[in-house]
N, CA, C and O of each residue as an XYZ file, in Angstrom:
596
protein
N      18.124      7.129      8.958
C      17.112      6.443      8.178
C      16.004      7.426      7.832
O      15.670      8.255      8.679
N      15.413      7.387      6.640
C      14.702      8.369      6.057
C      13.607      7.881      6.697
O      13.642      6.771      7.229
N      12.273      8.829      6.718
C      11.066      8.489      7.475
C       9.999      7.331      7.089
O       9.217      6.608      7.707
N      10.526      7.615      5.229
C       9.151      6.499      4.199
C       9.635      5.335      4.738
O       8.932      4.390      5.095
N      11.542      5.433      4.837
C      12.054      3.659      5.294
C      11.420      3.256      6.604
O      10.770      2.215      6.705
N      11.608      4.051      7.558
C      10.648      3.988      8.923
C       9.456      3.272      8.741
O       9.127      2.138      9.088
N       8.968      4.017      8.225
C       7.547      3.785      7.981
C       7.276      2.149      7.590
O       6.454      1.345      8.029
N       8.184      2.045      6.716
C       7.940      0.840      6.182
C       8.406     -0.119      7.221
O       7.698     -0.853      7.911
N       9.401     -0.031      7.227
C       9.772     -0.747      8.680
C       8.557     -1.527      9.946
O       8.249     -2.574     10.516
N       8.290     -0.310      9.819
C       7.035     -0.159     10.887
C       6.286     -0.944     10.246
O       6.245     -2.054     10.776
N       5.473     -0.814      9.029
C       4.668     -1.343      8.727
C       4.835     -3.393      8.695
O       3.827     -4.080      8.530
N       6.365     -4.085      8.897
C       6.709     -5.274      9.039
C       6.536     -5.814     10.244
O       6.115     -6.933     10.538
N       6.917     -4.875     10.965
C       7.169     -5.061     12.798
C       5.231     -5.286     13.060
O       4.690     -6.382     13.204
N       4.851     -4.567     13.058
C       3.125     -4.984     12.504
C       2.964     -6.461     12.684
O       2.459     -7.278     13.455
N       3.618     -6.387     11.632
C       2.949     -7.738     10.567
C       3.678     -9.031     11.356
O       3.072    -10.099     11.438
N       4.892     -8.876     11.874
C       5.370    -10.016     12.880
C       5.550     -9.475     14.348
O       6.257     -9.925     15.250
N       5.253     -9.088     14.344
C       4.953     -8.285     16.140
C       3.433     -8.177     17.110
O       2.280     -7.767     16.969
N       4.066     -8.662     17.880
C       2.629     -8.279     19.164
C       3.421     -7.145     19.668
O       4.351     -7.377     20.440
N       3.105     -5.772     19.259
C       3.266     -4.657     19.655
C       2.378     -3.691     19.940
O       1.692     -3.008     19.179
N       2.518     -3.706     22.012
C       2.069     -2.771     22.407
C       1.646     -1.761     22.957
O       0.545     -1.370     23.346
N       3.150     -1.196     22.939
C       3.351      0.145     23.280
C       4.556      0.869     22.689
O       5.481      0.235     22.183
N       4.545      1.936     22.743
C       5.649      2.803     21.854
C       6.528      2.379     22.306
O       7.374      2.498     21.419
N       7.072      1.837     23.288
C       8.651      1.468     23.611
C       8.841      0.277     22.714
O       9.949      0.067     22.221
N       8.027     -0.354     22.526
C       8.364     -1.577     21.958
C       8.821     -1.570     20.825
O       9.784     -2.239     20.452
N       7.967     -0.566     19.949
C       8.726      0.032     18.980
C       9.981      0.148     19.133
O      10.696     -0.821     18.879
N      10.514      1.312     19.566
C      11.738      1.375     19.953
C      12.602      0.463     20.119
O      13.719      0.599     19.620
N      12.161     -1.025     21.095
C      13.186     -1.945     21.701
C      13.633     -2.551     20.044
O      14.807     -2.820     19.791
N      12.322     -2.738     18.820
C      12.318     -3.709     17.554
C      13.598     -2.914     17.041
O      14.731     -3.309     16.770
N      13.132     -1.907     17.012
C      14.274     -0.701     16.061
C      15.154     -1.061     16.515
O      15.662     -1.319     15.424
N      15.941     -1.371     17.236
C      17.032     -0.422     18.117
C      17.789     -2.305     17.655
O      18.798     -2.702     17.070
N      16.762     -2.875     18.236
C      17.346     -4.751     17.480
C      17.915     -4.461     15.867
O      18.910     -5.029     15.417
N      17.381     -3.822     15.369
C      17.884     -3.483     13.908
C      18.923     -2.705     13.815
O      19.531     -2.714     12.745
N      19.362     -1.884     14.850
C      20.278     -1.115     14.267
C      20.253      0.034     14.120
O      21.236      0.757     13.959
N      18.366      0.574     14.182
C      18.201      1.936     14.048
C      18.206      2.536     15.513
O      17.712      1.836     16.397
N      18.708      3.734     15.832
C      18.035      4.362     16.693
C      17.244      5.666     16.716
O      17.546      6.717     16.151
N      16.390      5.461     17.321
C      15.110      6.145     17.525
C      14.204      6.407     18.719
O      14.223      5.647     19.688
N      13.363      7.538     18.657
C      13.591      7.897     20.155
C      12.078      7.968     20.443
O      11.543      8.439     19.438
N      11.179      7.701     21.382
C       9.698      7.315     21.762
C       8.807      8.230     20.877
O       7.951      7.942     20.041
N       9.355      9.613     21.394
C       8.414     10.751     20.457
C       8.826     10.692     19.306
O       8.135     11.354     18.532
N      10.143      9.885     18.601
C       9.836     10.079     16.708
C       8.589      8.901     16.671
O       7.764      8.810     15.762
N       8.645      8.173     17.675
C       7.715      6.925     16.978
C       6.193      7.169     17.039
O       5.360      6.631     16.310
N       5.894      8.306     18.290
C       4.822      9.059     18.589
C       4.419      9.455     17.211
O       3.414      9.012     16.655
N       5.254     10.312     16.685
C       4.808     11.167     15.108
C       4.268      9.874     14.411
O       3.252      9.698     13.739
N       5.510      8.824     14.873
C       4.809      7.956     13.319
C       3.454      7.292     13.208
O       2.579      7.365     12.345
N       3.564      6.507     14.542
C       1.797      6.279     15.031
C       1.014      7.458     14.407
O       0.614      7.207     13.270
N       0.653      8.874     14.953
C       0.278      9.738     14.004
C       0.158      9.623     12.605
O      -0.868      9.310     12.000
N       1.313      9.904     12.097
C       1.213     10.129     10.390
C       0.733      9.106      9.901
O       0.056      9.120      8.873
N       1.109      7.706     10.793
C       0.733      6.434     10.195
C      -0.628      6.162     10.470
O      -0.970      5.037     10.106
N      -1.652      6.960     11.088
C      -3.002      6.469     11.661
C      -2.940      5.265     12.341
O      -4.048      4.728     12.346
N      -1.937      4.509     13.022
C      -1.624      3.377     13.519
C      -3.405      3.432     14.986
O      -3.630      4.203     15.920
N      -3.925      2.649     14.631
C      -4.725      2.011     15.648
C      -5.015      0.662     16.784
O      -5.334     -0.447     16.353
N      -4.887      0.885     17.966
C      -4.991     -0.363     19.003
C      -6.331     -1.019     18.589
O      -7.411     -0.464     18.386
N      -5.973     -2.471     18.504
C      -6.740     -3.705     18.278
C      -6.506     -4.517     19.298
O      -5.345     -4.731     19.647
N      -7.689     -5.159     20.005
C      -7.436     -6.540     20.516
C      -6.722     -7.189     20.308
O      -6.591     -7.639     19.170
N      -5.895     -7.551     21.369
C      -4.648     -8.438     21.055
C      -4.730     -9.733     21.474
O      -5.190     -9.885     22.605
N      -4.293    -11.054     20.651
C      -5.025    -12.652     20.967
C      -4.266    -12.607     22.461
O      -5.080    -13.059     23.267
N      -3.366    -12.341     22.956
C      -2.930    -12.525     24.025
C      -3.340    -11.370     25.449
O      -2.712    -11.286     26.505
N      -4.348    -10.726     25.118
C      -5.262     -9.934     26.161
C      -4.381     -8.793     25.955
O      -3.204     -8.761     25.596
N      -5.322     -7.718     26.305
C      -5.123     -6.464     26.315
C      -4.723     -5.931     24.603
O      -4.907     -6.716     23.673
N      -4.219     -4.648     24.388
C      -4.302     -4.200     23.045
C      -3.061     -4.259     22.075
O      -2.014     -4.750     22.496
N      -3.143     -3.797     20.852
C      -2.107     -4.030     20.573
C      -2.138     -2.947     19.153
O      -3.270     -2.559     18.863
N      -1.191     -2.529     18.415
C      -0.716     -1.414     17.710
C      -1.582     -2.188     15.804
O      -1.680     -3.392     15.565
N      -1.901     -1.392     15.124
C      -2.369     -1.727     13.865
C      -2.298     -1.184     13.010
O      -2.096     -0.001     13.287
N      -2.369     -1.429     11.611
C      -2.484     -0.153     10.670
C      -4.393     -0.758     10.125
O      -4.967     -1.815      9.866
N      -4.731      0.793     10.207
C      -6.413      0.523      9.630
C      -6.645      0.054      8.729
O      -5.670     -0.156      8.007
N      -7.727     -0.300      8.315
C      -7.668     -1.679      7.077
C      -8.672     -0.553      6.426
O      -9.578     -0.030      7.075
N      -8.415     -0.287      5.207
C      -8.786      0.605      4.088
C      -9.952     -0.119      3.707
O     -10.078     -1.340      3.792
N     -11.079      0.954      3.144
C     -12.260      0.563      2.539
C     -12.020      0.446      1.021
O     -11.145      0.939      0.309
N     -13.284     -0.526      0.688
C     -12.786     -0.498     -1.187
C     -12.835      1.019     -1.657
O     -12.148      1.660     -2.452
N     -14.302      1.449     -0.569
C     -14.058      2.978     -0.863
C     -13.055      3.828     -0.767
O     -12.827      4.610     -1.689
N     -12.458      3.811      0.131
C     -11.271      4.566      0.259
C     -10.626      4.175     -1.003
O     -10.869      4.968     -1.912
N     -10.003      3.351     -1.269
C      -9.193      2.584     -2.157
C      -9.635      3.873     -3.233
O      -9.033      4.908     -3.518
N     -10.918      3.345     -3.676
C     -11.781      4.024     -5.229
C     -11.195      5.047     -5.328
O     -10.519      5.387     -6.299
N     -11.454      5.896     -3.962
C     -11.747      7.325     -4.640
C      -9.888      7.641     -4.657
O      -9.340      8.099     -5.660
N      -9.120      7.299     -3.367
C      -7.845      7.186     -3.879
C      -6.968      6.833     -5.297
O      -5.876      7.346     -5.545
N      -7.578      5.973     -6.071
C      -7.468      5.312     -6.955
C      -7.722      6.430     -8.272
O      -7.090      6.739     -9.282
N      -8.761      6.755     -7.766
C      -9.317      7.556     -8.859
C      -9.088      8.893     -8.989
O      -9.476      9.489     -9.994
N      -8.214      9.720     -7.658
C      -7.528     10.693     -7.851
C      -6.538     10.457     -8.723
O      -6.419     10.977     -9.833
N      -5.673      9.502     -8.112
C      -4.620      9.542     -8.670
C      -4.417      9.031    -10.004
O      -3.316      8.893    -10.538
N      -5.429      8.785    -10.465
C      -5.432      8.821    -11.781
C      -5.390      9.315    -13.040
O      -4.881      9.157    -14.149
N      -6.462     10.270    -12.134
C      -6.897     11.429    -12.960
C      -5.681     12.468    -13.030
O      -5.595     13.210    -14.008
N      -4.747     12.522    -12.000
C      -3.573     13.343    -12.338
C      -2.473     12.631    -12.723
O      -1.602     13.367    -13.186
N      -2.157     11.339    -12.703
C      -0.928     10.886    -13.302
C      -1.369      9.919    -14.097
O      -0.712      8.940    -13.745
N      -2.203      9.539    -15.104
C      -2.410      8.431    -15.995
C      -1.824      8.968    -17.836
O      -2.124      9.738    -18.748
N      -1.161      8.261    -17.585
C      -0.618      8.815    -19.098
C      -1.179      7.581    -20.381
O      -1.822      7.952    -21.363
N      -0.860      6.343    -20.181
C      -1.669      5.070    -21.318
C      -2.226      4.015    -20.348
O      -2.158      4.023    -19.119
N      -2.609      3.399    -20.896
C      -2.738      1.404    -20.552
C      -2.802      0.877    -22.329
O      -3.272      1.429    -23.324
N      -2.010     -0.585    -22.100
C      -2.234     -1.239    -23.175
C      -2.531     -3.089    -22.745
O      -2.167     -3.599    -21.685
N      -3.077     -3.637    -23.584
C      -3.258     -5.210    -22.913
C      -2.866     -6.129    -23.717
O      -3.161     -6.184    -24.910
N      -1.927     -7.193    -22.894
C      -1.479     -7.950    -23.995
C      -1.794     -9.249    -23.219
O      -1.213     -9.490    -22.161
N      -2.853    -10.212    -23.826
C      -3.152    -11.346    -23.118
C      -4.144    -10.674    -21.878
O      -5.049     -9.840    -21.875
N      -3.054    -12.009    -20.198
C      -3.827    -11.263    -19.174
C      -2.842    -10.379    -18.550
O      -2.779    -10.272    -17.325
N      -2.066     -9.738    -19.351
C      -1.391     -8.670    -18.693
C      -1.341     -7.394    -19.162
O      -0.881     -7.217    -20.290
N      -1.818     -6.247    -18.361
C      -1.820     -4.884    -18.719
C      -0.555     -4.218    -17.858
O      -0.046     -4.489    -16.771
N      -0.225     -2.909    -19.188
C       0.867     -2.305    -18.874
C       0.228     -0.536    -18.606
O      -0.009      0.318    -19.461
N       0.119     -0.474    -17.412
C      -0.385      1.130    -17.214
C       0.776      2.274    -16.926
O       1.657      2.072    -16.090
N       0.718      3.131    -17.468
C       2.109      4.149    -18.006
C       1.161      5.439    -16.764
O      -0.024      5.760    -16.681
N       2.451      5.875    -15.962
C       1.614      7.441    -15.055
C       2.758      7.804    -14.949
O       3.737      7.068    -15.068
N       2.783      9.678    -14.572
C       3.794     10.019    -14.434
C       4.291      9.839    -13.791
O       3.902      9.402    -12.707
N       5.833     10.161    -14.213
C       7.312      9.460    -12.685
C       6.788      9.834    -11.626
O       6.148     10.865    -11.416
N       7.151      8.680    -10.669
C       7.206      9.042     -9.801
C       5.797      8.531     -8.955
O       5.743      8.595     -7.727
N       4.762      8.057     -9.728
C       3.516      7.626     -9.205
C       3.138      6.129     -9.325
O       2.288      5.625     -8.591
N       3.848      5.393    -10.343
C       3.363      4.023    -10.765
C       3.261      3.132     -8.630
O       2.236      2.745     -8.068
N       4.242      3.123     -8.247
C       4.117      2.818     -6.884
C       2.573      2.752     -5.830
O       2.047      1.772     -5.302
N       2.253      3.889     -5.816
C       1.116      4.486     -5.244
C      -0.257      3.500     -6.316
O      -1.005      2.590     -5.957
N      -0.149      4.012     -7.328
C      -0.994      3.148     -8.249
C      -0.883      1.883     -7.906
O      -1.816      1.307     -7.347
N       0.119      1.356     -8.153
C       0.315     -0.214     -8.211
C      -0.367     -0.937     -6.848
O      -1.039     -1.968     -6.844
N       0.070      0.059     -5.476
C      -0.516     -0.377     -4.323
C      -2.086     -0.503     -4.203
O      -2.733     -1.432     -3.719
N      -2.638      0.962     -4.910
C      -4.150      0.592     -4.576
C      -5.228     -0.133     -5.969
O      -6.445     -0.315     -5.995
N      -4.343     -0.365     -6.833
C      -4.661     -1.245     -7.919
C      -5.002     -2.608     -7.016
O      -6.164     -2.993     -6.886
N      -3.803     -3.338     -6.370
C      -3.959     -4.414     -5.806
C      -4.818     -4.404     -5.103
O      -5.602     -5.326     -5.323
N      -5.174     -3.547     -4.024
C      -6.008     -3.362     -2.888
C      -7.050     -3.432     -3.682
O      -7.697     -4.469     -3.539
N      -7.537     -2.512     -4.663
C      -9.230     -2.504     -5.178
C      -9.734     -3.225     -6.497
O     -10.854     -3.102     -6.994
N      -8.692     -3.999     -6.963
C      -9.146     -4.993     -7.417
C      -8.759     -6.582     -7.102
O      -8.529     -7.422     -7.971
N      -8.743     -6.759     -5.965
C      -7.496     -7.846     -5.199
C      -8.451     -9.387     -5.864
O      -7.813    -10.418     -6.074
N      -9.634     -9.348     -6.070
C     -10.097    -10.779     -6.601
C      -9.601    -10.469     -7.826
O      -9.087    -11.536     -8.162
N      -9.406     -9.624     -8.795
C      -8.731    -10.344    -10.122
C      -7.772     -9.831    -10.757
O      -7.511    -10.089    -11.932
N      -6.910     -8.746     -9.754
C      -5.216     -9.405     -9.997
C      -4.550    -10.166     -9.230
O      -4.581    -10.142     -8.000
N      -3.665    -11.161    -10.181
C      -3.033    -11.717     -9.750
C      -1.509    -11.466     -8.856
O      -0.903    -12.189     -8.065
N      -1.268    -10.256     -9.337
C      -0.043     -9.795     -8.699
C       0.080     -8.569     -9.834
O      -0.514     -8.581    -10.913
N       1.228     -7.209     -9.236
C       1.618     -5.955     -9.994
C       2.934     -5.740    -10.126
O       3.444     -5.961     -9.028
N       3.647     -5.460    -10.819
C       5.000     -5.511    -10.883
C       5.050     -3.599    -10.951
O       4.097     -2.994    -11.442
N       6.206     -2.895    -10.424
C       6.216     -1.445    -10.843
C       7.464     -0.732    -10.773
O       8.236     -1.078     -9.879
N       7.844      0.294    -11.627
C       9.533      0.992    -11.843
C       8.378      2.358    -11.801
O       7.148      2.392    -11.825
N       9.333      3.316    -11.735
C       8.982      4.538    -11.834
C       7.405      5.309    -12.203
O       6.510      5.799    -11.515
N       7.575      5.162    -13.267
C       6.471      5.167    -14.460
C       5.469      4.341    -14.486
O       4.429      4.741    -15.010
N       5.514      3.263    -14.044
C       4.774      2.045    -14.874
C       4.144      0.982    -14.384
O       4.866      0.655    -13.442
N       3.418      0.375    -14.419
C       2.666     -0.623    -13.154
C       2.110     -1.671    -14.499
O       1.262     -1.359    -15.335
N       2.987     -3.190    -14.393
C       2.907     -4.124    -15.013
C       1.934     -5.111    -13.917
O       2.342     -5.759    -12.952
N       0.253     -4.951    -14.526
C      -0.696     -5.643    -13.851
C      -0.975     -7.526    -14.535
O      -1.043     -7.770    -15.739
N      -1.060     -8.305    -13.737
C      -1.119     -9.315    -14.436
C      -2.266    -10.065    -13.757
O      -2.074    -10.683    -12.710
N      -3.579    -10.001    -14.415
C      -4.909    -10.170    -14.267
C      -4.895    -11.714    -14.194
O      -3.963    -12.373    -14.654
N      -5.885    -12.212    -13.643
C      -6.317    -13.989    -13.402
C      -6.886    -14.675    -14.709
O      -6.873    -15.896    -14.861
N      -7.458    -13.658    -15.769
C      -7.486    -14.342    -16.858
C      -7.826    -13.369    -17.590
O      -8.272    -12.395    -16.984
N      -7.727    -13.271    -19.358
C      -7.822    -12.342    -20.059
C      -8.931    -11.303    -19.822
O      -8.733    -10.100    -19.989
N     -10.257    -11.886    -19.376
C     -11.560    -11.252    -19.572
C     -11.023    -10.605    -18.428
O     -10.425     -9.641    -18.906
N     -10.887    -10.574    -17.201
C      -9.928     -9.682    -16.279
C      -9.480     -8.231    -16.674
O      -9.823     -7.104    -16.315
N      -8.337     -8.865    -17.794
C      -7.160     -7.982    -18.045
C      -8.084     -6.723    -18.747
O      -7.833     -5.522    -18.649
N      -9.256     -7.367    -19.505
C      -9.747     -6.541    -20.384
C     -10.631     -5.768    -19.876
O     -10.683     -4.644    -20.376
N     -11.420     -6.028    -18.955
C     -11.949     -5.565    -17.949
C     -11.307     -4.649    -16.983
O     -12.127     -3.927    -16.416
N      -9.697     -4.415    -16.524
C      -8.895     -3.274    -16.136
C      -8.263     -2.505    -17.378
O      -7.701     -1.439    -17.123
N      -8.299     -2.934    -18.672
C      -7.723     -1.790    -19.413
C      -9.095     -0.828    -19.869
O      -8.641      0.310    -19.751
N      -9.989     -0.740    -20.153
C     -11.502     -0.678    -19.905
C     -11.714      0.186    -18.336
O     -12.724      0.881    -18.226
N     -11.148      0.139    -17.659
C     -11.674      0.753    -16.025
C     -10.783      1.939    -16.456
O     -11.069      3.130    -16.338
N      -9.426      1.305    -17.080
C      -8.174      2.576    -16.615
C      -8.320      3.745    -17.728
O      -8.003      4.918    -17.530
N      -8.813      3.264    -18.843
C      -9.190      4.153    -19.918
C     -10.520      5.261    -19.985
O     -10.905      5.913    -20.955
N     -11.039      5.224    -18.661
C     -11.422      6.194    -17.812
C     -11.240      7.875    -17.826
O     -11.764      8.947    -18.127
N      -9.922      7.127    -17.183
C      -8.947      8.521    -17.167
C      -8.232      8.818    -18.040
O      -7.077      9.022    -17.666
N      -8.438      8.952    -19.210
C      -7.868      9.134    -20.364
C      -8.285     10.476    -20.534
O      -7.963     11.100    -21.544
């Protein structure tokens, strides 16, 4: 299993898991099918910035850090500035064009930093199909993204 799949993985086990400790990791994986060994999961905690939180059932438990709008921004706004190729708006839906290989990354912190007024992002390669809560929205992100033009 490649590491991004890991990762992601990880990032579910999270989301339905009281996990907390690296074995446990391990025991979820290993229920799946993968095997994996304490110190790969060590790295991933690492790479993943994974942080212990209070856990409702006492003592701690494994997390991923909850991103600032700032973070988001300036993330947002790198990656813009190097992969933004158009935006166009039709209604409340905008179509933002970046180079291969980036629409993903975009699409994620699109949602994150404008999460009150999109409604949801659709994304292939290239391309991140945003679909805003109502036109003045939409027009209001083709307007932000034309920025980086």
């Amino acid at each position: 299993m490649r590491k991004k799949d890991r990762h992601r993985l990880i990032t579910r086990l999270l989301a339905d898991k009281n996990i907390q400790k690296q074995e446990d990791f391990v025991i979820y994986l290993e229920e799946k099918g993968i095997e994996v060994t304490q110190a790969t999961i060590s790295r991933d905690i690492k790479e993943m910035k994974l942080i212990k939180v209070p856990s409702i059932d006492g003592g701690y438990r494994y997390s991923i850090p909850a991103e600032t709008k700032e973070d988001t921004s300036v993330k947002l706004e790198k990656l813009l500035k190097d992969a933004f190729v158009s935006v166009d708006q039709m209604e409340k839906q905008v179509i933002l064009r970046t180079i291969p290989g980036n629409a993903a990354a975009a699409s994620n912190l699109i949602e994150k930093h404008y999460k009150e007024i999109v409604f949801a992002t659709l994304n292939d390669d290239d391309g991140v199909l945003i679909i805003a809560r109502t036109e003045k929205d939409a027009e209001f992100l083709k307007n932000e993204f034309f920025r980086y033009l």
